[in-house]
Amino acid sequence: MRRVIFCVCVLSCLSASAQEAKKAASGQPNPDSQYRLGPDSLPQEGVPKGEIKGPFTLPSQVYPGTQHTYWIYVPAQYDPAVPAALMVYQDGQAFKNETGDMRAQNVMDNLIYRREIPVMIGVFINPGRRPDQPEPTPKNWGDRDTNRPTEYNSLDDRYARVITEELMPALAKDYNISKDPEMHGIGGSSSGAIAAFTVAWERPDHFRKVLSNVGSFVNLRGGHVYPEKILAAEKKPIRVYLCDGRNDNRGLRNGKYDETRDWFYQNVRLMKALTQKGYDVNYSWGMNNHGQKFGGAILPDMMRWLWRDGPVSTDPNDAVERDFRPPVAKKG
């Protein structure tokens, strides 16, 4: 059974380049060809750049013998005297990759500057690993040689405890982060997306905003049951943005179809369950493969929607509200 789960997990993280090559060889159009990063995902002249600090190491008591590597994004507008929002990204190495498909630090720079999202601390955290195991990279996300499959795909509260009981206290030592769960968001891609959802599902007292790109809500370790869990449980105060593509992994293997391992179908099922239950949910269905091309192209819109309800002044004489957010003045 473990061997089957491992094989499927590797399939779920099949690189976009491999899928592109397969499509090209078949003569079919590349489903990812229409998705490109826009200006909100690129450095812009005049926009203050935040600083990425790290890497830092977080020893884990929840998964004894493992540790998590993470980086912290600190926007130029962060003021230690003012509580900041928080956004945590799973598979941090992929989300902060300066030449990758997400480039979340650029998105935060641009949207914070224009007051489209609040001033927020960003955290890019990698899956747990033993000290003797290699660090995940943009090319190898760690399914073969880290604790990623167990942490991200299991439907229990252990990874939620890593985030809420280990990571957040470490952050609080150095940063003034709002204690309001409405000011805490969490996101990821593939298995990192279901991990983000599970954190909010298990701990809505800490996280209430979820960003999910090509989420693995499939039967790797039982993730396909979330629609039923959602409908059976009391509604929780979480907001969710889902995106996936029609050319994601579709559960076809060796001529047989397994709907519990159809990524797109299961994401649609999840959306319908959340909608039926009355959740604050948004979604976008593209043509993309299993990867981050589509998610990266719409990441700015996903972030704007998730964080849309920040306070706003309608006073026409409010010069601060009508200006871009400047960097915090450095104390001499």
C-alpha atoms as a printed R data frame, in Angstrom:
    type eleno elety resid chain resno       x      y       z
1   ATOM     1    CA   MET     A     1   0.000  0.000   0.000
2   ATOM     2    CA   ARG     A     2   2.819  2.416   0.846
3   ATOM     3    CA   ARG     A     3   4.376  1.746  -2.542
4   ATOM     4    CA   VAL     A     4   1.124  2.635  -4.325
5   ATOM     5    CA   ILE     A     5   0.736  5.863  -2.338
6   ATOM     6    CA   PHE     A     6   4.335  6.794  -3.039
7   ATOM     7    CA   CYS     A     7   3.917  6.284  -6.789
8   ATOM     8    CA   VAL     A     8   0.773  8.391  -6.908
9   ATOM     9    CA   CYS     A     9   2.429 11.109  -4.834
10  ATOM    10    CA   VAL     A    10   5.331 11.251  -7.267
11  ATOM    11    CA   LEU     A    11   2.820 11.458 -10.127
12  ATOM    12    CA   SER     A    12   1.082 14.391  -8.414
13  ATOM    13    CA   CYS     A    13   4.317 16.375  -8.449
14  ATOM    14    CA   LEU     A    14   5.217 15.590 -12.053
15  ATOM    15    CA   SER     A    15   7.064 18.678 -13.238
16  ATOM    16    CA   ALA     A    16   5.357 21.074 -15.624
17  ATOM    17    CA   SER     A    17   8.294 20.761 -18.023
18  ATOM    18    CA   ALA     A    18   7.830 16.991 -18.258
19  ATOM    19    CA   GLN     A    19   4.143 17.430 -19.013
20  ATOM    20    CA   GLU     A    20   4.933 20.087 -21.604
21  ATOM    21    CA   ALA     A    21   7.392 17.732 -23.318
22  ATOM    22    CA   LYS     A    22   4.764 14.985 -23.364
23  ATOM    23    CA   LYS     A    23   2.204 17.295 -24.959
24  ATOM    24    CA   ALA     A    24   4.723 18.531 -27.525
25  ATOM    25    CA   ALA     A    25   5.615 14.980 -28.489
26  ATOM    26    CA   SER     A    26   1.943 14.180 -29.080
27  ATOM    27    CA   GLY     A    27   1.456 17.252 -31.262
28  ATOM    28    CA   GLN     A    28  -1.162 18.704 -28.885
29  ATOM    29    CA   PRO     A    29  -1.119 22.361 -27.768
30  ATOM    30    CA   ASN     A    30   0.580 22.937 -24.428
31  ATOM    31    CA   PRO     A    31  -2.191 23.684 -21.883
32  ATOM    32    CA   ASP     A    32   0.165 25.986 -19.957
33  ATOM    33    CA   SER     A    33   1.149 28.075 -22.983
34  ATOM    34    CA   GLN     A    34  -1.411 30.839 -22.344
35  ATOM    35    CA   TYR     A    35  -0.416 31.577 -18.763
36  ATOM    36    CA   ARG     A    36   2.233 34.217 -18.171
37  ATOM    37    CA   LEU     A    37   3.186 36.409 -15.263
38  ATOM    38    CA   GLY     A    38   1.785 39.926 -15.346
39  ATOM    39    CA   PRO     A    39   3.215 43.157 -13.967
40  ATOM    40    CA   ASP     A    40   1.888 42.487 -10.456
41  ATOM    41    CA   SER     A    41   4.223 39.492 -10.245
42  ATOM    42    CA   LEU     A    42   7.339 41.352 -11.404
43  ATOM    43    CA   PRO     A    43   9.507 43.993  -9.719
44  ATOM    44    CA   GLN     A    44   8.219 47.453 -10.577
45  ATOM    45    CA   GLU     A    45  10.118 50.717 -10.664
46  ATOM    46    CA   GLY     A    46   9.387 52.865  -7.634
47  ATOM    47    CA   VAL     A    47   7.887 50.032  -5.577
48  ATOM    48    CA   PRO     A    48   9.745 49.496  -2.283
49  ATOM    49    CA   LYS     A    49  11.138 45.976  -2.038
50  ATOM    50    CA   GLY     A    50  10.654 43.875   1.022
51  ATOM    51    CA   GLU     A    51  13.493 41.862   2.506
52  ATOM    52    CA   ILE     A    52  13.682 38.088   2.594
53  ATOM    53    CA   LYS     A    53  15.514 36.883   5.682
54  ATOM    54    CA   GLY     A    54  16.834 33.391   6.279
55  ATOM    55    CA   PRO     A    55  17.038 30.527   5.878
56  ATOM    56    CA   PHE     A    56  16.103 29.657   9.437
57  ATOM    57    CA   THR     A    57  15.770 26.190  10.955
58  ATOM    58    CA   LEU     A    58  12.765 25.143  13.029
59  ATOM    59    CA   PRO     A    59  13.239 21.890  14.994
60  ATOM    60    CA   SER     A    60  10.032 19.892  15.248
61  ATOM    61    CA   GLN     A    61   8.625 18.172  18.293
62  ATOM    62    CA   VAL     A    62   5.459 17.197  16.401
63  ATOM    63    CA   TYR     A    63   7.549 15.103  13.982
64  ATOM    64    CA   PRO     A    64  10.517 14.146  16.197
65  ATOM    65    CA   GLY     A    65  13.878 14.078  14.470
66  ATOM    66    CA   THR     A    66  12.827 16.447  11.680
67  ATOM    67    CA   GLN     A    67  13.269 20.152  11.055
68  ATOM    68    CA   HIS     A    68  11.702 22.772   8.803
69  ATOM    69    CA   THR     A    69  13.618 25.368   6.827
70  ATOM    70    CA   TYR     A    70  11.852 28.687   6.367
71  ATOM    71    CA   TRP     A    71  12.391 32.234   5.126
72  ATOM    72    CA   ILE     A    72  10.657 35.412   6.274
73  ATOM    73    CA   TYR     A    73   9.498 38.188   3.975
74  ATOM    74    CA   VAL     A    74   9.426 41.569   5.704
75  ATOM    75    CA   PRO     A    75   7.775 44.326   3.645
76  ATOM    76    CA   ALA     A    76   9.371 47.753   3.493
77  ATOM    77    CA   GLN     A    77   6.222 49.124   5.176
78  ATOM    78    CA   TYR     A    78   6.442 46.874   8.248
79  ATOM    79    CA   ASP     A    79   6.325 48.898  11.461
80  ATOM    80    CA   PRO     A    80   7.110 46.922  14.649
81  ATOM    81    CA   ALA     A    81   4.690 49.184  16.507
82  ATOM    82    CA   VAL     A    82   1.751 48.069  14.338
83  ATOM    83    CA   PRO     A    83   0.493 44.430  14.250
84  ATOM    84    CA   ALA     A    84   0.987 42.971  10.757
85  ATOM    85    CA   ALA     A    85  -1.005 40.387   8.857
86  ATOM    86    CA   LEU     A    86   0.551 36.990   8.146
87  ATOM    87    CA   MET     A    87   0.701 34.811   5.025
88  ATOM    88    CA   VAL     A    88   2.338 31.365   5.172
89  ATOM    89    CA   TYR     A    89   3.298 29.506   1.980
90  ATOM    90    CA   GLN     A    90   3.976 25.761   1.935
91  ATOM    91    CA   ASP     A    91   6.802 24.519  -0.333
92  ATOM    92    CA   GLY     A    92   8.400 27.873   0.391
93  ATOM    93    CA   GLN     A    93  11.315 27.324  -1.956
94  ATOM    94    CA   ALA     A    94   8.856 27.273  -4.897
95  ATOM    95    CA   PHE     A    95   6.789 30.290  -3.861
96  ATOM    96    CA   LYS     A    96   9.799 32.553  -3.324
97  ATOM    97    CA   ASN     A    97  11.809 31.350  -6.342
98  ATOM    98    CA   GLU     A    98  12.847 34.574  -8.106
99  ATOM    99    CA   THR     A    99  12.669 32.908 -11.525
100 ATOM   100    CA   GLY     A   100   9.734 30.607 -10.722
101 ATOM   101    CA   ASP     A   101   6.040 30.641 -11.516
102 ATOM   102    CA   MET     A   102   4.743 32.263  -8.288
103 ATOM   103    CA   ARG     A   103   7.197 34.973  -7.131
104 ATOM   104    CA   ALA     A   104   4.998 35.730  -4.165
105 ATOM   105    CA   GLN     A   105   7.418 38.293  -2.732
106 ATOM   106    CA   ASN     A   106   6.951 40.497  -5.817
107 ATOM   107    CA   VAL     A   107   3.178 40.137  -5.584
108 ATOM   108    CA   MET     A   108   3.236 41.223  -1.944
109 ATOM   109    CA   ASP     A   109   5.585 44.139  -2.705
110 ATOM   110    CA   ASN     A   110   3.258 45.487  -5.403
111 ATOM   111    CA   LEU     A   111  -0.080 44.892  -3.686
112 ATOM   112    CA   ILE     A   112   1.028 46.206  -0.296
113 ATOM   113    CA   TYR     A   113   2.393 49.351  -1.955
114 ATOM   114    CA   ARG     A   114  -0.943 49.986  -3.660
115 ATOM   115    CA   ARG     A   115  -2.999 49.256  -0.514
116 ATOM   116    CA   GLU     A   116  -4.664 46.259  -2.180
117 ATOM   117    CA   ILE     A   117  -3.636 43.936   0.656
118 ATOM   118    CA   PRO     A   118  -2.607 44.813   4.205
119 ATOM   119    CA   VAL     A   119   0.964 45.088   5.373
120 ATOM   120    CA   MET     A   120   1.910 41.480   5.986
121 ATOM   121    CA   ILE     A   121   4.753 39.264   7.046
122 ATOM   122    CA   GLY     A   122   5.249 36.387   4.593
123 ATOM   123    CA   VAL     A   123   6.682 33.015   5.542
124 ATOM   124    CA   PHE     A   124   8.036 30.524   3.025
125 ATOM   125    CA   ILE     A   125   8.322 27.171   4.792
126 ATOM   126    CA   ASN     A   126   9.656 23.935   3.343
127 ATOM   127    CA   PRO     A   127   8.468 20.421   4.212
128 ATOM   128    CA   GLY     A   128  10.106 18.814   7.206
129 ATOM   129    CA   ARG     A   129  13.174 16.648   6.779
130 ATOM   130    CA   ARG     A   130  15.781 14.875   8.843
131 ATOM   131    CA   PRO     A   131  19.138 16.688   9.019
132 ATOM   132    CA   ASP     A   132  20.677 14.008   6.789
133 ATOM   133    CA   GLN     A   133  18.042 14.467   4.075
134 ATOM   134    CA   PRO     A   134  18.436 17.006   1.233
135 ATOM   135    CA   GLU     A   135  16.632 20.341   1.273
136 ATOM   136    CA   PRO     A   136  13.730 20.542  -1.220
137 ATOM   137    CA   THR     A   137  14.491 22.581  -4.331
138 ATOM   138    CA   PRO     A   138  12.380 24.140  -7.118
139 ATOM   139    CA   LYS     A   139  13.106 21.004  -9.162
140 ATOM   140    CA   ASN     A   140  12.688 18.435  -6.370
141 ATOM   141    CA   TRP     A   141   9.945 19.349  -3.918
142 ATOM   142    CA   GLY     A   142  10.894 16.510  -1.600
143 ATOM   143    CA   ASP     A   143   8.296 13.778  -2.087
144 ATOM   144    CA   ARG     A   144  11.014 11.158  -2.497
145 ATOM   145    CA   ASP     A   145  13.300 12.204   0.312
146 ATOM   146    CA   THR     A   146  11.549 14.375   2.926
147 ATOM   147    CA   ASN     A   147   8.538 14.226   5.224
148 ATOM   148    CA   ARG     A   148   6.374 16.031   2.658
149 ATOM   149    CA   PRO     A   149   3.912 13.209   1.809
150 ATOM   150    CA   THR     A   150   3.172 12.513   5.481
151 ATOM   151    CA   GLU     A   151   2.934 16.131   6.596
152 ATOM   152    CA   TYR     A   152   1.014 17.557   3.680
153 ATOM   153    CA   ASN     A   153  -1.381 14.769   2.685
154 ATOM   154    CA   SER     A   154  -2.434 13.319   6.049
155 ATOM   155    CA   LEU     A   155  -5.849 14.351   7.364
156 ATOM   156    CA   ASP     A   156  -4.848 14.959  10.963
157 ATOM   157    CA   ASP     A   157  -3.801 17.947  13.059
158 ATOM   158    CA   ARG     A   158  -0.066 17.296  13.230
159 ATOM   159    CA   TYR     A   159   1.046 19.680  10.508
160 ATOM   160    CA   ALA     A   160  -1.393 22.278  11.844
161 ATOM   161    CA   ARG     A   161   0.460 21.953  15.149
162 ATOM   162    CA   VAL     A   162   3.792 22.562  13.394
163 ATOM   163    CA   ILE     A   163   2.433 25.857  12.079
164 ATOM   164    CA   THR     A   164   0.491 27.012  15.139
165 ATOM   165    CA   GLU     A   165   2.608 25.610  17.992
166 ATOM   166    CA   GLU     A   166   6.112 25.740  16.516
167 ATOM   167    CA   LEU     A   167   6.315 28.271  13.691
168 ATOM   168    CA   MET     A   168   4.070 31.034  15.022
169 ATOM   169    CA   PRO     A   169   5.733 31.274  18.462
170 ATOM   170    CA   ALA     A   170   9.103 31.508  16.701
171 ATOM   171    CA   LEU     A   171   7.796 34.367  14.533
172 ATOM   172    CA   ALA     A   172   6.299 36.175  17.525
173 ATOM   173    CA   LYS     A   173   9.716 36.497  19.121
174 ATOM   174    CA   ASP     A   174  10.881 38.902  16.415
175 ATOM   175    CA   TYR     A   175   7.764 40.318  14.735
176 ATOM   176    CA   ASN     A   176   4.570 42.008  15.830
177 ATOM   177    CA   ILE     A   177   1.997 39.803  14.132
178 ATOM   178    CA   SER     A   178  -1.712 40.344  14.638
179 ATOM   179    CA   LYS     A   179  -3.362 37.810  16.908
180 ATOM   180    CA   ASP     A   180  -6.610 38.087  14.932
181 ATOM   181    CA   PRO     A   181  -7.121 34.839  12.939
182 ATOM   182    CA   GLU     A   182  -8.831 36.895  10.224
183 ATOM   183    CA   MET     A   183  -5.405 38.426   9.614
184 ATOM   184    CA   HIS     A   184  -3.733 35.049   9.034
185 ATOM   185    CA   GLY     A   185  -3.636 33.381   5.603
186 ATOM   186    CA   ILE     A   186  -2.033 30.164   4.429
187 ATOM   187    CA   GLY     A   187  -1.523 28.688   0.969
188 ATOM   188    CA   GLY     A   188   0.252 26.217  -1.227
189 ATOM   189    CA   SER     A   189   0.303 24.208  -4.419
190 ATOM   190    CA   SER     A   190  -0.544 20.537  -4.934
191 ATOM   191    CA   SER     A   191   0.021 18.691  -1.639
192 ATOM   192    CA   GLY     A   192   1.018 22.031  -0.129
193 ATOM   193    CA   ALA     A   193  -2.483 23.295  -0.917
194 ATOM   194    CA   ILE     A   194  -4.327 20.507   0.872
195 ATOM   195    CA   ALA     A   195  -1.891 21.011   3.755
196 ATOM   196    CA   ALA     A   196  -2.854 24.688   3.890
197 ATOM   197    CA   PHE     A   197  -6.551 23.805   3.869
198 ATOM   198    CA   THR     A   198  -6.044 21.247   6.631
199 ATOM   199    CA   VAL     A   199  -4.288 23.807   8.821
200 ATOM   200    CA   ALA     A   200  -7.260 26.184   8.525
201 ATOM   201    CA   TRP     A   201  -9.772 23.350   8.869
202 ATOM   202    CA   GLU     A   202  -8.134 22.059  12.047
203 ATOM   203    CA   ARG     A   203  -7.225 25.462  13.497
204 ATOM   204    CA   PRO     A   204  -9.642 28.173  12.334
205 ATOM   205    CA   ASP     A   205  -8.824 29.882  15.617
206 ATOM   206    CA   HIS     A   206  -5.451 30.662  13.997
207 ATOM   207    CA   PHE     A   207  -5.992 30.719  10.194
208 ATOM   208    CA   ARG     A   208  -9.054 31.770   8.211
209 ATOM   209    CA   LYS     A   209  -7.803 32.445   4.685
210 ATOM   210    CA   VAL     A   210  -6.731 29.621   2.343
211 ATOM   211    CA   LEU     A   211  -5.059 29.896  -1.069
212 ATOM   212    CA   SER     A   212  -5.141 26.614  -2.986
213 ATOM   213    CA   ASN     A   213  -3.428 25.996  -6.340
214 ATOM   214    CA   VAL     A   214  -3.957 22.568  -8.006
215 ATOM   215    CA   GLY     A   215  -4.731 21.182  -4.555
216 ATOM   216    CA   SER     A   216  -4.233 17.452  -3.986
217 ATOM   217    CA   PHE     A   217  -7.704 16.819  -2.574
218 ATOM   218    CA   VAL     A   218  -7.385 13.258  -3.839
219 ATOM   219    CA   ASN     A   219  -6.831  9.836  -2.397
220 ATOM   220    CA   LEU     A   220  -3.133  9.996  -1.616
221 ATOM   221    CA   ARG     A   221  -3.924  9.672   2.072
222 ATOM   222    CA   GLY     A   222  -7.672 10.129   2.019
223 ATOM   223    CA   GLY     A   223  -7.933 13.768   0.882
224 ATOM   224    CA   HIS     A   224 -10.856 13.013  -1.438
225 ATOM   225    CA   VAL     A   225 -13.212 12.798   1.571
226 ATOM   226    CA   TYR     A   226 -13.089 16.521   2.331
227 ATOM   227    CA   PRO     A   227 -16.381 17.323   0.539
228 ATOM   228    CA   GLU     A   228 -18.206 14.843   2.767
229 ATOM   229    CA   LYS     A   229 -16.400 16.140   5.869
230 ATOM   230    CA   ILE     A   230 -17.373 19.703   4.998
231 ATOM   231    CA   LEU     A   231 -21.039 18.860   4.492
232 ATOM   232    CA   ALA     A   232 -21.201 16.833   7.711
233 ATOM   233    CA   ALA     A   233 -19.411 19.330   9.950
234 ATOM   234    CA   GLU     A   234 -20.489 22.632  11.415
235 ATOM   235    CA   LYS     A   235 -19.520 25.505   9.113
236 ATOM   236    CA   LYS     A   236 -16.142 26.996   9.984
237 ATOM   237    CA   PRO     A   237 -15.170 30.680   9.596
238 ATOM   238    CA   ILE     A   238 -12.688 30.212   6.762
239 ATOM   239    CA   ARG     A   239 -12.404 31.799   3.311
240 ATOM   240    CA   VAL     A   240 -11.048 29.724   0.412
241 ATOM   241    CA   TYR     A   241  -9.808 30.462  -3.101
242 ATOM   242    CA   LEU     A   242  -9.358 27.351  -5.280
243 ATOM   243    CA   CYS     A   243  -7.746 27.174  -8.700
244 ATOM   244    CA   ASP     A   244  -7.092 24.160 -10.874
245 ATOM   245    CA   GLY     A   245  -7.003 23.138 -14.515
246 ATOM   246    CA   ARG     A   246  -8.784 20.739 -16.811
247 ATOM   247    CA   ASN     A   247  -5.449 19.150 -17.731
248 ATOM   248    CA   ASP     A   248  -4.378 18.444 -14.169
249 ATOM   249    CA   ASN     A   249  -3.797 14.780 -13.281
250 ATOM   250    CA   ARG     A   250  -7.140 13.186 -14.171
251 ATOM   251    CA   GLY     A   251  -7.016  9.772 -12.538
252 ATOM   252    CA   LEU     A   252  -6.297  7.841 -15.741
253 ATOM   253    CA   ARG     A   253  -3.643  5.174 -15.300
254 ATOM   254    CA   ASN     A   254  -3.070  2.166 -17.518
255 ATOM   255    CA   GLY     A   255  -6.426  2.658 -19.205
256 ATOM   256    CA   LYS     A   256  -8.388  2.763 -15.953
257 ATOM   257    CA   TYR     A   257 -10.086  5.740 -14.333
258 ATOM   258    CA   ASP     A   258 -10.155  6.360 -10.597
259 ATOM   259    CA   GLU     A   259 -12.227  9.411  -9.697
260 ATOM   260    CA   THR     A   260 -10.661  9.563  -6.230
261 ATOM   261    CA   ARG     A   261  -7.352 10.400  -7.943
262 ATOM   262    CA   ASP     A   262  -8.738 12.911 -10.418
263 ATOM   263    CA   TRP     A   263  -7.345 16.264  -9.247
264 ATOM   264    CA   PHE     A   264  -9.677 18.483 -11.263
265 ATOM   265    CA   TYR     A   265 -12.811 16.498 -10.432
266 ATOM   266    CA   GLN     A   266 -12.023 16.490  -6.735
267 ATOM   267    CA   ASN     A   267 -11.325 20.235  -6.709
268 ATOM   268    CA   VAL     A   268 -14.710 20.835  -8.333
269 ATOM   269    CA   ARG     A   269 -16.340 18.560  -5.744
270 ATOM   270    CA   LEU     A   270 -14.670 20.533  -2.980
271 ATOM   271    CA   MET     A   271 -15.875 23.834  -4.436
272 ATOM   272    CA   LYS     A   272 -19.439 22.538  -4.648
273 ATOM   273    CA   ALA     A   273 -19.388 21.297  -1.045
274 ATOM   274    CA   LEU     A   274 -18.019 24.596   0.243
275 ATOM   275    CA   THR     A   275 -20.618 26.499  -1.787
276 ATOM   276    CA   GLN     A   276 -23.478 24.300  -0.593
277 ATOM   277    CA   LYS     A   277 -22.400 24.786   3.008
278 ATOM   278    CA   GLY     A   278 -22.325 28.560   2.583
279 ATOM   279    CA   TYR     A   279 -18.583 29.148   2.786
280 ATOM   280    CA   ASP     A   280 -16.924 32.273   1.433
281 ATOM   281    CA   VAL     A   281 -15.367 30.523  -1.568
282 ATOM   282    CA   ASN     A   282 -14.029 31.631  -4.928
283 ATOM   283    CA   TYR     A   283 -12.526 29.526  -7.702
284 ATOM   284    CA   SER     A   284 -10.942 29.681 -11.150
285 ATOM   285    CA   TRP     A   285 -10.747 26.739 -13.551
286 ATOM   286    CA   GLY     A   286  -8.102 26.995 -16.267
287 ATOM   287    CA   MET     A   287  -6.680 24.701 -18.937
288 ATOM   288    CA   ASN     A   288  -3.419 24.113 -17.075
289 ATOM   289    CA   ASN     A   289  -1.431 21.020 -16.240
290 ATOM   290    CA   HIS     A   290  -0.503 20.039 -12.707
291 ATOM   291    CA   GLY     A   291   1.857 22.878 -11.885
292 ATOM   292    CA   GLN     A   292   2.010 26.556 -11.045
293 ATOM   293    CA   LYS     A   293   1.666 28.325 -14.403
294 ATOM   294    CA   PHE     A   294  -2.009 29.215 -14.007
295 ATOM   295    CA   GLY     A   295  -1.772 29.754 -10.252
296 ATOM   296    CA   GLY     A   296   1.168 32.091 -10.714
297 ATOM   297    CA   ALA     A   297  -0.634 34.084 -13.401
298 ATOM   298    CA   ILE     A   298  -3.624 34.732 -11.130
299 ATOM   299    CA   LEU     A   299  -1.840 34.847  -7.759
300 ATOM   300    CA   PRO     A   300  -2.303 38.638  -7.483
301 ATOM   301    CA   ASP     A   301  -6.060 38.288  -8.013
302 ATOM   302    CA   MET     A   302  -6.257 35.432  -5.517
303 ATOM   303    CA   MET     A   303  -4.458 37.520  -2.916
304 ATOM   304    CA   ARG     A   304  -6.648 40.565  -3.575
305 ATOM   305    CA   TRP     A   305  -9.815 38.491  -3.146
306 ATOM   306    CA   LEU     A   306  -8.675 36.728   0.017
307 ATOM   307    CA   TRP     A   307  -7.646 39.994   1.669
308 ATOM   308    CA   ARG     A   308 -10.381 42.202   0.190
309 ATOM   309    CA   ASP     A   309 -12.053 43.316   3.419
310 ATOM   310    CA   GLY     A   310  -9.342 45.478   4.939
311 ATOM   311    CA   PRO     A   311 -10.353 48.837   6.393
312 ATOM   312    CA   VAL     A   312 -10.651 51.691   3.911
313 ATOM   313    CA   SER     A   313 -11.226 55.410   4.344
314 ATOM   314    CA   THR     A   314 -13.672 57.178   2.025
315 ATOM   315    CA   ASP     A   315 -12.710 60.640   3.237
316 ATOM   316    CA   PRO     A   316 -11.716 62.637   0.110
317 ATOM   317    CA   ASN     A   317  -9.360 64.674   2.278
318 ATOM   318    CA   ASP     A   318  -7.527 61.624   3.612
319 ATOM   319    CA   ALA     A   319  -4.164 62.178   1.963
320 ATOM   320    CA   VAL     A   320  -2.703 59.044   3.517
321 ATOM   321    CA   GLU     A   321  -5.406 56.807   2.044
322 ATOM   322    CA   ARG     A   322  -4.963 58.403  -1.382
323 ATOM   323    CA   ASP     A   323  -1.224 57.814  -1.450
324 ATOM   324    CA   PHE     A   324   0.852 54.699  -1.967
325 ATOM   325    CA   ARG     A   325   2.209 53.010   1.128
326 ATOM   326    CA   PRO     A   326   5.722 54.347   1.707
327 ATOM   327    CA   PRO     A   327   8.498 52.462   3.481
328 ATOM   328    CA   VAL     A   328   8.660 52.897   7.227
329 ATOM   329    CA   ALA     A   329  11.093 55.626   8.159
330 ATOM   330    CA   LYS     A   330  14.278 54.149   9.540
331 ATOM   331    CA   LYS     A   331  15.203 55.296  12.990
332 ATOM   332    CA   GLY     A   332  18.590 56.909  13.214
